[in-house]
């Protein structure tokens, strides 16, 4: 069965006045075909869909994408395509490609060998299809979120003073993989004390002490789909008297935004629901990043939920809500949930509690 998404893409290809389309971005390849290999390209025409890849993946294509043709292209699929243009019915064709996924060096190589076609750059044709999730995609995302919830709940029980950031990050990875994750969504962020003021801190050998702020941002991949969650807490009574003020501010900003966003809300407006609260409290300069982002096959994908975009957030998108305040040299706080966008508001998918003080 050819998926509805592939047929919708064919309509877009036709609307762009293209004869064929190359898909090289990894998540887009998987979304359209089911093929999860790390190398290759999809070649889509009006009546054919072909996977060009190397010998590492010939059997895998048959298993994951049985309704796609396999082109045994070896390690030089552009050269293979150039030699077989006539067989694909693409002599002097107009072929589109994903400009955002192709380096200048790769494009120059394509242009050198594909001299009998016109290469035409496009942007966002497949990503636009991926934004609103199908029922099957939501099932996988819910599994990934549930596993991340269990992992965070485990850390709430397991963490003790004296443990290092690296130890906690490793414990999370072992737990999630043992419970069925195929990978991490991204390199886990575990930060203690002043390191929590770094929004994307890298785990170090710093040990957590009673009174330290701890920030944990993590997620996992289940059935190809990602989760993403952040929790911030003080291990024992906070040493910094400002912690509870900041934590409650971020908690409130998260809750207000989550209650206000629905399908059709612009990214700019969604971001403002949280940002205006933080600004009003005098901490606007300490919330530098956007409110959130889409999550799916990639942990960061469309739609943006940010002051940098005025696009409307569509029904069926899965997004994060993650306001934060970061006081350089002291501490930071971020609280992040994943949510499904519906006509009537957000369905919060993340279930693990937000805890301000974790007593030990």
Short mmCIF file of C-alpha atoms in Angstrom, two decimals, residues 88-356:
data_model
loop_
_atom_site.label_atom_id
_atom_site.label_comp_id
_atom_site.label_asym_id
_atom_site.label_seq_id
_atom_site.Cartn_x
_atom_site.Cartn_y
_atom_site.Cartn_z
CA UNK A 88 14.15 5.74 -14.85
CA UNK A 89 12.59 7.83 -17.62
CA UNK A 90 14.36 10.94 -16.40
CA UNK A 91 16.53 12.05 -19.33
CA UNK A 92 16.54 15.88 -19.31
CA UNK A 93 14.13 15.81 -16.38
CA UNK A 94 13.57 18.45 -13.72
CA UNK A 95 14.49 16.85 -10.38
CA UNK A 96 13.79 18.54 -7.06
CA UNK A 97 15.90 18.08 -3.95
CA UNK A 98 15.81 19.09 -0.28
CA UNK A 99 18.05 22.15 -0.17
CA UNK A 100 18.20 22.25 3.63
CA UNK A 101 19.57 18.68 3.73
CA UNK A 102 22.28 18.99 1.07
CA UNK A 103 25.72 20.48 1.61
CA UNK A 104 27.37 22.70 -0.97
CA UNK A 105 29.98 19.98 -1.55
CA UNK A 106 27.30 17.33 -2.16
CA UNK A 107 25.36 19.59 -4.48
CA UNK A 108 28.46 20.38 -6.51
CA UNK A 109 29.14 16.65 -6.89
CA UNK A 110 25.57 16.03 -8.03
CA UNK A 111 25.84 18.81 -10.57
CA UNK A 112 29.07 17.35 -11.94
CA UNK A 113 27.58 13.92 -12.63
CA UNK A 114 23.92 14.69 -13.28
CA UNK A 115 24.58 16.81 -16.34
CA UNK A 116 21.50 15.68 -18.27
CA UNK A 117 18.95 16.92 -15.72
CA UNK A 118 17.95 20.18 -14.10
CA UNK A 119 18.37 20.13 -10.33
CA UNK A 120 15.89 22.38 -8.59
CA UNK A 121 16.05 23.23 -4.88
CA UNK A 122 12.95 23.00 -2.71
CA UNK A 123 12.31 23.62 0.97
CA UNK A 124 10.04 21.91 3.47
CA UNK A 125 7.93 19.77 1.14
CA UNK A 126 8.21 16.63 3.27
CA UNK A 127 8.45 18.37 6.65
CA UNK A 128 5.11 20.05 5.98
CA UNK A 129 3.57 16.57 5.76
CA UNK A 130 5.24 15.41 8.97
CA UNK A 131 3.96 18.20 11.24
CA UNK A 132 0.51 16.73 11.95
CA UNK A 133 0.91 13.23 13.34
CA UNK A 134 -1.04 10.15 12.31
CA UNK A 135 -2.65 7.77 14.80
CA UNK A 136 0.25 5.32 14.41
CA UNK A 137 2.79 8.08 15.00
CA UNK A 138 0.97 9.21 18.13
CA UNK A 139 0.98 5.65 19.46
CA UNK A 140 4.78 5.53 19.13
CA UNK A 141 5.21 9.01 20.65
CA UNK A 142 3.02 8.10 23.62
CA UNK A 143 5.22 5.04 24.23
CA UNK A 144 8.37 7.18 24.14
CA UNK A 145 6.86 9.76 26.49
CA UNK A 146 5.67 7.08 28.91
CA UNK A 147 9.15 5.57 29.05
CA UNK A 148 10.72 8.98 29.67
CA UNK A 149 8.19 9.52 32.46
CA UNK A 150 9.18 6.24 34.08
CA UNK A 151 12.86 7.12 33.76
CA UNK A 152 12.40 10.48 35.48
CA UNK A 153 10.29 8.89 38.22
CA UNK A 154 13.11 6.38 38.72
CA UNK A 155 15.64 9.19 39.12
CA UNK A 156 13.42 10.90 41.70
CA UNK A 157 13.75 7.75 43.83
CA UNK A 158 17.34 6.87 42.98
CA UNK A 159 19.34 10.11 43.11
CA UNK A 160 21.37 10.85 46.23
CA UNK A 161 23.82 13.54 47.34
CA UNK A 162 27.33 12.82 46.09
CA UNK A 163 26.26 11.45 42.72
CA UNK A 164 27.81 13.15 39.72
CA UNK A 165 26.10 14.56 36.65
CA UNK A 166 27.70 11.84 34.52
CA UNK A 167 26.46 9.09 36.87
CA UNK A 168 22.87 10.33 36.68
CA UNK A 169 23.04 10.67 32.89
CA UNK A 170 24.33 7.11 32.59
CA UNK A 171 21.65 5.77 34.93
CA UNK A 172 18.98 7.36 32.75
CA UNK A 173 20.42 5.86 29.58
CA UNK A 174 20.73 2.37 31.07
CA UNK A 175 17.19 2.54 32.47
CA UNK A 176 15.60 3.66 29.21
CA UNK A 177 17.49 1.19 27.04
CA UNK A 178 16.71 -1.67 29.43
CA UNK A 179 13.03 -0.71 29.27
CA UNK A 180 12.88 -0.78 25.46
CA UNK A 181 14.35 2.44 24.06
CA UNK A 182 16.34 1.98 20.87
CA UNK A 183 18.31 5.18 21.43
CA UNK A 184 18.39 8.47 23.29
CA UNK A 185 16.55 11.35 21.64
CA UNK A 186 19.66 13.47 22.28
CA UNK A 187 22.61 13.53 24.63
CA UNK A 188 21.09 13.70 28.10
CA UNK A 189 21.52 16.96 29.99
CA UNK A 190 22.17 16.61 33.72
CA UNK A 191 23.36 19.72 35.54
CA UNK A 192 23.82 20.60 39.20
CA UNK A 193 24.29 23.93 40.94
CA UNK A 194 25.67 26.73 38.74
CA UNK A 195 25.76 24.38 35.76
CA UNK A 196 21.95 24.55 35.62
CA UNK A 197 22.30 28.12 34.34
CA UNK A 198 23.64 26.62 31.08
CA UNK A 199 20.52 25.75 29.05
CA UNK A 200 22.32 22.96 27.18
CA UNK A 201 24.87 21.90 29.77
CA UNK A 202 27.06 18.85 29.21
CA UNK A 203 27.26 16.40 32.14
CA UNK A 204 30.49 16.69 34.14
CA UNK A 205 32.05 15.07 37.20
CA UNK A 206 30.41 17.67 39.46
CA UNK A 207 28.70 15.96 42.38
CA UNK A 208 25.32 17.05 43.66
CA UNK A 209 25.17 18.34 47.23
CA UNK A 210 22.19 18.92 49.49
CA UNK A 211 20.76 22.30 48.60
CA UNK A 212 21.88 22.15 44.95
CA UNK A 213 19.52 22.82 42.08
CA UNK A 214 19.36 19.90 39.63
CA UNK A 215 18.17 20.18 36.03
CA UNK A 216 17.57 17.06 33.94
CA UNK A 217 16.58 17.23 30.26
CA UNK A 218 16.28 13.88 28.52
CA UNK A 219 14.29 11.69 26.16
CA UNK A 220 14.33 8.40 24.32
CA UNK A 221 13.39 6.84 20.99
CA UNK A 222 10.71 4.14 20.79
CA UNK A 223 9.58 2.73 17.42
CA UNK A 224 11.52 5.53 15.74
CA UNK A 225 9.81 8.40 17.59
CA UNK A 226 11.24 10.72 20.23
CA UNK A 227 10.33 12.06 23.63
CA UNK A 228 11.70 15.14 25.41
CA UNK A 229 11.19 16.15 29.04
CA UNK A 230 12.86 18.51 31.51
CA UNK A 231 12.48 18.69 35.25
CA UNK A 232 14.23 21.01 37.71
CA UNK A 233 14.30 20.51 41.47
CA UNK A 234 16.34 21.26 44.54
CA UNK A 235 17.91 18.27 46.24
CA UNK A 236 16.83 19.04 49.76
CA UNK A 237 16.10 22.56 51.00
CA UNK A 238 17.49 24.98 48.39
CA UNK A 239 20.67 26.80 49.32
CA UNK A 240 19.69 29.79 47.16
CA UNK A 241 16.75 31.71 48.62
CA UNK A 242 15.59 32.72 45.12
CA UNK A 243 15.05 29.17 43.91
CA UNK A 244 11.40 28.81 44.91
CA UNK A 245 10.52 32.18 43.37
CA UNK A 246 12.11 31.20 40.06
CA UNK A 247 10.73 27.66 40.09
CA UNK A 248 7.18 28.88 40.73
CA UNK A 249 7.55 31.52 38.02
CA UNK A 250 8.62 28.93 35.46
CA UNK A 251 5.90 26.52 36.65
CA UNK A 252 3.27 29.23 36.20
CA UNK A 253 4.57 30.21 32.77
CA UNK A 254 4.42 26.57 31.69
CA UNK A 255 0.88 26.11 33.02
CA UNK A 256 -0.52 29.32 31.52
CA UNK A 257 0.93 28.59 28.07
CA UNK A 258 -0.29 25.00 28.16
CA UNK A 259 -3.81 26.18 29.02
CA UNK A 260 -3.90 28.86 26.32
CA UNK A 261 -2.49 27.18 23.20
CA UNK A 262 -4.73 25.43 20.70
CA UNK A 263 -4.73 24.65 16.99
CA UNK A 264 -4.34 27.87 15.02
CA UNK A 265 -2.43 29.73 17.72
CA UNK A 266 0.58 31.39 16.13
CA UNK A 267 4.03 30.44 17.34
CA UNK A 268 4.61 34.05 18.33
CA UNK A 269 1.44 34.18 20.44
CA UNK A 270 2.14 30.80 22.04
CA UNK A 271 5.61 31.93 23.06
CA UNK A 272 4.20 35.20 24.45
CA UNK A 273 1.83 33.42 26.83
CA UNK A 274 4.85 32.24 28.83
CA UNK A 275 7.31 35.00 27.98
CA UNK A 276 5.04 37.82 29.12
CA UNK A 277 4.73 36.25 32.58
CA UNK A 278 8.49 35.92 32.91
CA UNK A 279 9.03 39.46 31.64
CA UNK A 280 6.47 40.87 34.07
CA UNK A 281 8.41 39.27 36.94
CA UNK A 282 11.58 41.04 35.80
CA UNK A 283 13.36 38.01 34.34
CA UNK A 284 12.68 38.46 30.63
CA UNK A 285 16.38 38.89 29.85
CA UNK A 286 17.06 35.46 31.38
CA UNK A 287 14.70 33.53 29.08
CA UNK A 288 16.59 33.51 25.81
CA UNK A 289 15.29 30.50 23.90
CA UNK A 290 11.89 29.87 22.37
CA UNK A 291 9.02 28.27 24.26
CA UNK A 292 9.22 24.98 22.41
CA UNK A 293 9.47 22.95 19.22
CA UNK A 294 7.88 20.08 17.40
CA UNK A 295 8.81 16.47 18.24
CA UNK A 296 8.43 13.36 16.12
CA UNK A 297 10.96 11.27 14.20
CA UNK A 298 13.40 14.06 15.14
CA UNK A 299 13.52 15.57 18.60
CA UNK A 300 13.62 19.06 17.10
CA UNK A 301 11.37 19.53 14.10
CA UNK A 302 8.56 21.76 12.89
CA UNK A 303 6.62 23.57 14.10
CA UNK A 304 8.64 26.19 15.93
CA UNK A 305 7.01 27.51 19.09
CA UNK A 306 8.99 30.70 19.28
CA UNK A 307 9.04 34.46 19.04
CA UNK A 308 10.97 33.98 15.77
CA UNK A 309 7.96 32.57 13.88
CA UNK A 310 4.42 33.77 13.15
CA UNK A 311 3.27 30.48 11.62
CA UNK A 312 0.09 28.94 13.00
CA UNK A 313 0.48 25.72 14.98
CA UNK A 314 -1.66 23.05 13.27
CA UNK A 315 -3.95 20.46 14.79
CA UNK A 316 -2.16 17.15 15.27
CA UNK A 317 1.25 18.64 15.92
CA UNK A 318 3.21 17.42 18.94
CA UNK A 319 5.13 20.22 20.63
CA UNK A 320 7.08 20.99 23.77
CA UNK A 321 6.27 23.67 26.33
CA UNK A 322 9.55 24.54 28.04
CA UNK A 323 9.95 27.99 29.57
CA UNK A 324 13.13 28.62 31.53
CA UNK A 325 14.98 31.22 33.56
CA UNK A 326 18.78 31.07 33.78
CA UNK A 327 20.78 33.21 36.21
CA UNK A 328 24.44 33.05 35.09
CA UNK A 329 26.79 31.73 37.75
CA UNK A 330 23.96 30.86 40.12
CA UNK A 331 21.30 28.46 38.82
CA UNK A 332 18.62 27.94 36.20
CA UNK A 333 15.20 26.34 36.04
CA UNK A 334 13.33 24.81 33.09
CA UNK A 335 10.16 22.72 33.08
CA UNK A 336 9.29 20.93 29.85
CA UNK A 337 6.26 18.92 28.84
CA UNK A 338 5.23 17.39 25.52
CA UNK A 339 1.72 18.06 24.26
CA UNK A 340 -0.60 17.15 21.41
CA UNK A 341 -2.27 20.12 19.72
CA UNK A 342 -6.04 19.74 19.32
CA UNK A 343 -8.84 22.05 18.21
CA UNK A 344 -9.85 22.46 21.85
CA UNK A 345 -6.41 23.02 23.36
CA UNK A 346 -3.41 20.94 24.34
CA UNK A 347 -3.45 17.37 25.55
CA UNK A 348 -0.44 17.16 27.86
CA UNK A 349 1.35 13.90 27.15
CA UNK A 350 4.04 14.13 29.84
CA UNK A 351 2.82 12.70 33.10
CA UNK A 352 5.69 12.66 35.59
CA UNK A 353 5.11 15.22 38.36
CA UNK A 354 6.96 18.51 38.59
CA UNK A 355 8.67 18.49 42.00
CA UNK A 356 10.21 21.65 43.43
#
